[in-house]
Amino acid sequence: MGLELFDSKEQKLREFVPLNAGVVEIYVCGPTVQSAPHLGHLRSALVYDLLRRWLKALDYEVIMVRNVTDIDDKVLVNAGTRNWLEFAREVEASFNDAYNNLWILEPTHSPHATEHIDDMIALTKKLIDRGHAYQAEVGSANVFFHSASWPSYGELTNQKLENMEGEPEASFGRRSPNDFALFKAHKPEEPATAAWQTPWGLARPGWHIECSAMAKHFLGEAFDIHGGGLDLRFPHHENELAQSRAAGDHFANFWLHNALVTVNGSKMSKSQGNGVSVEELLEKGSWGAIRYWLVSAQYRSNLDYSDKSLADASSALERITGFIKRTSQTKPVEIDLVKLPQAFKDAMNQDLNTPLALAVLHDTVRAGNAAFDSGDAPELQKSVEAVKAMVHVLGLTNAYVESDVSPEFRAQIEQLLSKRQQAKTAKDFNTADKIRAELEGLGVIIKDLPNETIWSIING
RNA sequence: GGUGGAGUGGCUGAGCGGCCCAAAGCAGCAGCCUGCAAAGCUGUAAAACCACGGGUUCAAAUCCCGUCUCCACCUCCA
């Protein structure tokens, strides 16, 4: 069975076949860099990272674009009196830090909206030429997409134009409530640097046109997968689709939408003030625990965050990393499909059913531990390799790889361990326990195995 | 009003017609192991009647109808 993905446009599972054999092109809506990331943003990025890792495991070349929306109403507002672009870059850096720490691979391209204004102008021109967009009035730099001019408008979210609520008519010169901005005329109170010269006057781009333009720039008129958070389905993705199709492009072949992270059952969002920040998360668990927790639900299921979420995830993750560490085979592995259990592959092929995949992983850990205890070396070896391969696919490899420890620190640890061993041999358990506590104070956890004692750094 | 999604053990979370007297994890309990721990293994719980009520079927957590509750989106949102 091959990979099946849930296409939210067709609202069904479809067998995934790339447009061009061997290559998969993905466009994912990245963040609007208006404020620091919260758990919800991390989930979204992680979902597509996982997809990408799995496609790679299936031997596809993956070209992934994740944009950065660095010009937007909120960016300007939140920058306050500061230079808005500088502010945007700072926020972007905080996103990138979080992505790196969560072991999310860097996309092939991470374009900034502000660097593709020309592409947006070109696309907008085309839409005007084709009769799907209009300048609000002569002399105005407000340009709108005329939704009613595109018969398929609403196809992504299965909605009819007449049922949509829309904007107040005539605001900024739009002709009907569902028309949306392609370019927004420069306002005198906004910084002069936040406006570009366009054929219609000084303006900055609307949100939706950015993604259509950048997707086209990097991936062409048709590409395989468009991803993003469920809250972007409408209007953002609906509008992207309408624009690009109206401009004559095929656009995305599959639409993927990840479900949201909730807190006490309601959506995590900036406006509700319930966004869980990176700092708060790290008080509860490591990056590994965060990643494990995010992987523990299928991407289309809601994931409710609570105080104990990361504690549970930590314990579960330690069961896996503990197994790898006790075998002392902590060298990371490369992608190796052959070593992956069939049940794991089946789970991942089922629309990235990561909870099921984790179940296979834990089953393998149990078998491996049993083999370890009974001294069944071949079985143990098989298990370790399978576990490491699965962990690699899930992007959790860094959770078991020994962190870099300075040679001095390592020597200190080993000296303490040997002292403790002497004390144990002499049955001086008081001293042995003191040393164990001392090591813990240094952030080192030890485990006595039958013939040796192994150690690891907490949160390493 | 419109469009989607969800309700499974103490908690998280799979399953979506028979292999389900329901995976896996966490938490709990017991035993083994240990100088003691930790880790691990094994077993297990004074009932998971799969939101509720009907129905279809030889067979339903899974399909159909109705009801209730919750969530998301309807031009700021991952």
XYZ file of C-alpha atoms (C1' of nucleotides) in Angstrom:
538
model
C 0.000 0.000 0.000
C 1.318 3.400 -0.932
C 1.002 6.725 0.799
C -2.514 8.044 1.253
C -3.145 11.630 2.292
C -6.362 13.340 3.243
C -7.043 16.025 0.667
C -9.165 18.592 2.413
C -10.426 19.985 -0.865
C -11.827 16.652 -1.977
C -12.568 15.794 1.653
C -11.289 12.290 1.308
C -8.186 10.148 1.433
C -6.366 10.049 -1.876
C -3.429 7.975 -2.947
C -0.494 10.303 -3.212
C 1.115 10.413 -6.633
C 3.511 13.251 -7.377
C 3.012 15.311 -10.507
C 6.593 14.574 -11.537
C 7.907 11.152 -10.682
C 10.407 11.130 -7.874
C 9.975 14.738 -6.822
C 7.502 16.261 -4.410
C 6.911 19.989 -4.277
C 5.320 21.382 -1.136
C 4.220 24.860 -0.232
C 3.417 25.549 3.402
C 2.081 28.761 4.848
C 4.622 29.945 7.346
C 4.119 32.486 10.074
C 3.222 36.124 9.975
C 6.093 37.399 12.053
C 4.096 39.668 14.300
C 4.886 38.083 17.675
C 6.775 35.164 19.174
C 5.643 31.647 18.331
C 3.359 29.563 20.492
C 2.669 25.854 20.597
C 0.145 26.045 17.779
C 2.666 27.464 15.358
C 5.092 24.744 16.321
C 2.559 22.048 15.626
C 1.908 23.301 12.148
C 5.574 23.471 11.235
C 6.161 20.067 12.762
C 3.383 18.373 10.819
C 4.893 19.348 7.492
C 8.369 18.501 8.720
C 7.071 15.047 9.472
C 5.467 14.788 6.057
C 8.720 15.840 4.508
C 10.743 13.306 6.469
C 8.366 10.551 5.508
C 8.445 11.485 1.823
C 12.216 11.436 2.006
C 12.103 8.034 3.630
C 9.958 6.914 0.695
C 12.843 8.057 -1.489
C 11.303 11.172 -2.957
C 13.270 14.318 -3.486
C 11.345 16.964 -1.575
C 11.307 20.632 -2.428
C 9.640 22.536 0.338
C 8.783 26.213 0.479
C 7.669 27.839 3.691
C 7.124 31.556 3.402
C 7.552 34.315 5.929
C 4.900 37.017 5.909
C 6.928 39.991 7.021
C 4.621 42.782 5.919
C 1.122 42.896 7.326
C -1.158 45.134 9.418
C -0.139 43.472 12.651
C 3.553 43.635 11.939
C 3.263 47.386 11.532
C 1.103 47.776 14.624
C 3.211 45.560 16.865
C 6.438 47.191 15.751
C 5.157 50.398 17.325
C 7.695 53.146 16.912
C 10.437 50.732 15.949
C 11.671 49.983 12.468
C 9.088 47.434 11.407
C 11.360 45.319 9.232
C 13.931 45.053 11.988
C 11.129 44.022 14.316
C 9.893 41.438 11.818
C 13.373 39.949 11.459
C 13.653 39.662 15.202
C 10.375 37.798 15.488
C 11.391 35.608 12.587
C 14.566 34.714 14.440
C 12.529 33.585 17.432
C 10.521 31.315 15.142
C 13.671 29.913 13.609
C 15.182 29.250 17.018
C 12.121 27.304 18.024
C 12.076 25.369 14.753
C 15.745 24.460 15.122
C 15.343 23.388 18.700
C 12.403 21.213 17.732
C 14.569 19.584 15.055
C 12.403 20.852 12.264
C 14.450 20.699 9.078
C 15.025 23.917 7.224
C 12.777 24.273 4.182
C 14.405 24.341 0.777
C 13.258 27.951 0.442
C 11.966 30.397 3.069
C 11.021 33.444 1.030
C 10.037 36.772 2.536
C 6.954 38.484 1.203
C 8.819 41.779 1.005
C 11.283 40.244 -1.425
C 8.650 39.183 -3.934
C 6.617 42.315 -4.472
C 7.371 42.183 -8.203
C 5.919 38.689 -8.449
C 2.792 39.911 -6.705
C 2.457 42.892 -9.006
C 2.805 40.633 -12.035
C 0.130 38.276 -10.761
C -2.202 41.136 -9.899
C -1.768 42.657 -13.353
C -2.675 39.377 -14.904
C -5.805 39.140 -12.797
C -6.876 42.633 -13.811
C -6.245 41.812 -17.472
C -8.364 38.726 -17.174
C -11.187 40.634 -15.584
C -10.955 39.073 -12.126
C -9.537 42.057 -10.285
C -10.001 45.795 -10.333
C -8.546 49.018 -9.086
C -10.966 50.389 -6.497
C -11.304 53.711 -8.249
C -9.172 55.803 -10.544
C -6.128 57.003 -8.701
C -6.542 54.578 -5.822
C -3.880 52.000 -5.138
C -6.434 49.663 -3.589
C -6.786 46.643 -5.808
C -9.349 43.924 -5.165
C -10.051 40.456 -6.418
C -13.641 40.236 -7.567
C -14.840 36.963 -6.066
C -18.075 36.834 -8.037
C -16.075 36.872 -11.258
C -14.659 33.466 -10.478
C -17.410 30.836 -10.733
C -15.542 28.287 -8.638
C -15.048 30.656 -5.749
C -15.748 28.686 -2.566
C -14.672 25.332 -4.001
C -12.002 24.715 -1.402
C -14.306 25.079 1.590
C -17.520 24.033 -0.112
C -19.239 27.328 0.477
C -21.551 29.436 -1.576
C -20.853 33.097 -2.015
C -24.327 34.121 -0.863
C -23.839 32.398 2.476
C -20.670 34.201 3.309
C -20.684 37.110 5.654
C -18.043 39.291 4.037
C -16.784 42.774 4.664
C -18.989 45.855 4.800
C -19.707 46.800 1.232
C -17.756 49.664 -0.286
C -15.113 49.694 2.443
C -11.933 50.963 0.801
C -13.778 50.940 -2.475
C -14.529 47.244 -2.815
C -17.461 46.494 -5.081
C -18.901 43.626 -3.130
C -18.515 42.233 0.376
C -16.528 39.168 -0.604
C -13.922 40.925 -2.659
C -10.536 40.844 -1.023
C -7.482 43.055 -1.245
C -4.624 42.247 -3.570
C -2.907 45.534 -2.828
C -3.681 48.017 -0.099
C -3.059 51.699 -0.738
C -0.443 53.336 1.415
C -1.883 55.138 4.405
C -0.254 58.404 5.506
C 0.075 57.195 9.100
C 2.047 54.125 8.053
C 5.810 54.232 7.531
C 6.912 55.215 4.047
C 9.130 52.140 3.956
C 6.046 49.930 4.177
C 4.886 50.884 0.702
C 6.052 49.938 -2.763
C 5.625 51.612 -6.100
C 3.030 49.689 -8.109
C 1.257 50.448 -11.389
C -1.677 51.620 -9.244
C 0.298 53.826 -6.904
C 2.062 53.443 -3.574
C 0.807 50.312 -1.858
C 1.617 47.207 0.115
C 0.447 43.707 -0.764
C -2.556 41.963 0.746
C -1.966 38.744 2.569
C -3.360 36.225 0.117
C -1.540 37.382 -2.992
C 1.798 36.775 -1.292
C 1.456 33.042 -1.136
C 0.114 32.663 -4.649
C 2.993 34.696 -6.010
C 5.710 32.976 -4.037
C 4.362 29.503 -4.703
C 4.423 30.270 -8.396
C 7.889 31.777 -8.210
C 9.451 28.703 -6.630
C 7.223 25.852 -7.706
C 5.645 26.968 -10.964
C 2.028 26.797 -12.054
C 1.338 23.431 -10.502
C 2.780 21.686 -7.489
C 1.951 18.722 -5.320
C 0.935 19.736 -1.840
C -0.217 22.901 -0.169
C -0.279 22.804 3.606
C -1.251 25.000 6.503
C -3.286 25.292 9.661
C -6.977 24.528 9.605
C -7.726 28.134 10.474
C -6.192 29.189 7.165
C -8.613 27.230 5.011
C -10.872 30.176 4.762
C -10.351 32.822 3.699
C -6.633 32.543 3.093
C -6.401 29.327 1.138
C -9.720 29.773 -0.584
C -8.466 33.115 -1.850
C -5.105 31.757 -2.870
C -6.795 29.065 -4.871
C -9.198 31.482 -6.534
C -6.435 33.905 -7.498
C -4.088 31.332 -8.860
C -6.737 29.454 -10.777
C -8.202 32.681 -12.116
C -4.718 33.563 -13.312
C -4.653 30.316 -15.235
C -2.529 28.171 -12.924
C -3.341 24.701 -11.692
C -1.927 25.403 -8.274
C -1.913 22.693 -5.594
C -2.785 19.095 -6.335
C -3.384 18.183 -2.668
C -4.523 20.397 0.183
C -3.469 19.406 3.678
C -4.705 21.073 6.824
C -3.444 20.359 10.282
C -5.818 20.590 13.239
C -5.193 23.117 15.957
C -3.796 22.988 19.441
C -6.378 23.766 22.082
C -6.231 24.680 25.738
C -9.189 23.584 27.826
C -10.958 22.752 24.602
C -10.633 26.071 22.908
C -8.239 27.178 20.255
C -4.877 28.509 21.240
C -4.500 31.958 19.773
C -2.879 35.243 20.391
C -6.158 37.107 20.518
C -7.449 34.855 23.304
C -4.245 35.217 25.226
C -3.993 31.475 25.795
C -0.990 30.864 23.599
C 1.592 28.724 25.351
C 5.019 30.206 24.733
C 8.272 28.401 24.243
C 9.474 29.573 27.643
C 6.434 28.132 29.394
C 6.825 24.855 27.551
C 10.443 24.479 28.550
C 9.480 24.757 32.193
C 7.444 21.585 31.731
C 9.653 19.495 29.503
C 12.481 19.238 27.019
C 12.328 19.919 23.296
C 12.230 16.192 22.799
C 9.166 15.927 25.002
C 7.503 18.743 23.087
C 8.163 17.041 19.784
C 7.028 13.674 21.102
C 3.839 15.193 22.429
C 3.088 16.886 19.122
C 3.634 13.619 17.290
C 1.426 11.669 19.689
C -1.773 12.726 17.953
C -2.598 12.348 14.277
C -2.208 15.692 12.554
C -5.894 16.075 11.767
C -6.953 15.528 15.376
C -7.283 18.330 17.837
C -4.595 18.267 20.453
C -5.498 19.612 23.843
C -2.660 20.946 25.935
C -2.656 20.629 29.699
C -0.143 20.947 32.503
C 0.639 17.259 32.473
C 0.928 16.820 28.713
C 4.676 17.191 28.591
C 5.278 15.129 31.698
C 3.458 12.208 30.055
C 5.366 12.756 26.857
C 8.690 12.854 28.707
C 8.054 9.508 30.364
C 6.998 7.917 27.118
C 9.968 9.311 25.249
C 12.358 8.164 27.946
C 11.090 4.643 27.558
C 12.349 4.787 23.994
C 15.577 6.676 24.527
C 16.282 4.639 27.641
C 16.201 1.490 25.606
C 18.619 2.885 23.038
C 20.951 4.187 25.726
C 21.087 0.930 27.640
C 22.246 -0.819 24.478
C 25.000 1.821 24.187
C 24.273 2.141 20.480
C 23.699 5.847 20.506
C 25.109 6.632 17.103
C 22.383 8.127 14.912
C 21.262 6.326 11.780
C 20.497 7.325 8.235
C 17.128 6.737 6.664
C 16.757 3.040 6.088
C 13.376 1.880 4.878
C 14.435 -1.735 5.081
C 14.833 -1.573 8.830
C 11.401 -0.095 9.411
C 8.755 -2.571 10.543
C 6.010 -3.028 7.980
C 3.366 -2.010 10.509
C 5.180 1.274 11.035
C 5.341 1.962 7.323
C 1.671 1.122 6.959
C 0.823 3.526 9.760
C 2.801 6.368 8.233
C 1.303 5.650 4.838
C -2.148 5.984 6.355
C -2.202 9.752 6.269
C 0.704 9.942 8.726
C -0.942 7.994 11.517
C 1.743 8.806 14.041
C -0.068 7.469 17.140
C -0.254 4.072 15.485
C 3.366 4.412 14.405
C 4.315 5.161 18.002
C 2.462 2.060 19.128
C 4.649 0.004 16.772
C 7.701 1.790 18.088
C 6.808 0.996 21.682
C 6.068 -2.605 20.838
C 9.505 -2.849 19.295
C 11.074 -1.288 22.368
C 9.377 -3.862 24.560
C 10.608 -6.700 22.356
C 14.068 -5.176 22.413
C 14.120 -4.914 26.170
C 13.008 -8.508 26.470
C 15.822 -9.529 24.126
C 18.257 -7.482 26.168
C 17.215 -9.176 29.382
C 17.314 -12.657 27.933
C 20.623 -12.067 26.155
C 19.214 -12.693 22.701
C 21.816 -10.680 20.780
C 20.492 -11.046 17.223
C 16.976 -10.130 18.262
C 18.297 -7.213 20.289
C 20.299 -5.916 17.358
C 17.288 -6.109 15.097
C 15.187 -4.217 17.599
C 17.687 -1.435 18.189
C 18.078 -0.859 14.502
C 14.336 -0.792 13.953
C 13.790 1.544 16.874
C 16.480 3.943 15.723
C 15.119 3.937 12.188
C 11.624 4.749 13.444
C 12.891 7.412 15.804
C 14.728 8.935 12.889
C 11.610 9.128 10.748
C 9.776 10.858 13.571
C 12.593 13.344 13.928
C 13.403 12.381 17.502
C 16.955 11.220 16.950
C 18.412 14.111 18.889
C 16.619 12.909 21.994
C 19.059 10.042 22.430
C 22.255 11.257 20.824
C 24.694 12.090 23.578
C 25.033 15.798 23.969
C 28.479 17.249 23.633
C 30.210 17.109 26.949
C 33.532 18.718 27.557
C 36.392 16.263 28.109
C 36.944 17.737 31.575
C 33.346 17.123 32.564
C 33.439 13.636 31.175
C 36.585 12.907 33.159
C 34.965 14.258 36.289
C 31.939 12.035 35.812
C 34.029 8.990 35.167
C 36.159 9.642 38.211
C 33.070 9.886 40.403
C 31.668 6.730 38.901
C 34.812 4.788 39.602
C 34.881 6.059 43.172
C 31.283 4.957 43.556
C 32.127 1.564 42.169
C 34.885 1.181 44.747
C 32.480 2.184 47.504
C 29.919 -0.308 46.251
C 32.480 -3.071 46.144
C 33.414 -2.215 49.695
C 29.712 -2.225 50.541
C 30.012 1.369 51.661
C 26.575 2.254 50.318
C 26.425 5.545 52.131
C 29.307 6.880 50.119
C 27.948 5.298 46.946
C 24.615 7.037 47.395
C 26.286 10.328 48.157
C 28.183 10.131 44.916
C 25.019 9.280 43.065
C 23.376 12.361 44.555
C 26.403 14.434 43.688
C 26.169 13.328 40.088
C 22.511 14.179 40.014
C 23.422 17.593 41.285
C 25.645 17.929 38.240
C 22.741 16.969 36.028
C 23.891 13.416 35.457
C 21.569 10.432 35.815
C 23.084 7.001 36.230
C 21.781 3.507 35.716
C 23.366 0.342 37.050
C 23.451 -2.393 34.481
C 24.591 -5.906 35.358
C 28.189 -5.312 34.314
C 28.540 -1.572 34.027
C 27.027 1.746 34.954
C 25.825 4.063 32.227
C 25.058 7.738 32.546
C 23.296 10.469 30.700
C 22.773 14.169 30.974
C 19.333 15.278 32.063
C 17.487 16.822 29.120
C 20.493 16.055 26.990
C -27.854 31.282 8.998
C -23.777 28.551 6.128
C -19.425 24.972 5.924
C -16.474 21.330 8.240
C -14.852 18.294 12.531
C -15.366 15.759 17.249
C -17.681 12.847 21.668
C -13.639 5.660 23.051
C -10.836 3.281 30.208
C -8.447 7.685 35.767
C -5.760 10.814 31.731
C -3.647 11.101 26.554
C -4.936 8.670 22.152
C -5.552 4.740 17.840
C -9.307 1.829 15.586
C -14.026 3.540 11.340
C -18.397 -3.422 9.281
C -16.102 -9.501 11.478
C -8.987 -10.574 13.570
C -12.342 -5.265 19.006
C -14.455 -9.302 25.348
C -10.997 -2.113 21.613
C -3.674 -0.658 20.027
C -0.024 2.227 22.362
C 1.532 5.667 26.121
C 0.932 7.953 31.002
C -0.742 7.293 35.913
C -2.037 2.944 39.687
C -1.260 -1.991 41.921
C 1.564 -6.722 42.508
C 5.775 -9.903 41.471
C 10.867 -10.459 39.492
C 15.493 -7.753 39.398
C 18.586 -4.211 42.912
C 22.621 -3.158 48.867
C 18.729 0.656 48.013
C 17.277 3.186 43.775
C 16.629 4.061 38.662
C 15.755 1.496 34.324
C 13.655 -2.971 32.600
C 10.496 -7.385 32.372
C 5.832 -9.896 33.620
C 0.950 -9.836 35.304
C -3.279 -7.039 36.644
C -7.354 -4.009 37.882
C -15.024 -3.983 41.865
C -17.210 -3.903 33.845
C -13.982 1.056 28.406
C -22.205 -1.526 27.881
C -17.010 3.083 22.456
C -22.300 10.697 24.055
C -27.764 9.182 24.058
C -32.174 6.815 21.510
C -33.786 4.004 17.425
C -32.625 1.177 12.897
C -29.888 -1.842 8.948
C -26.909 -6.485 9.090
C -25.609 -13.350 10.260
C -22.168 -9.470 12.446
C -21.613 -2.211 14.381
C -17.269 1.741 18.329
C -17.351 1.393 12.974
C -23.208 2.123 8.274
C -28.306 4.879 8.420
C -31.993 8.183 11.054
C -32.972 11.301 15.232
C -31.270 13.881 19.752
C -27.686 16.203 22.973
C -22.933 18.402 23.866
C -18.390 20.498 22.211
C -14.830 22.673 18.643
C -13.171 25.343 14.185
C -14.054 28.709 10.028
C -17.425 32.509 7.499
C -12.117 38.117 5.247
C -6.428 39.199 11.866
C -5.069 33.835 13.089
C -0.681 27.745 12.337
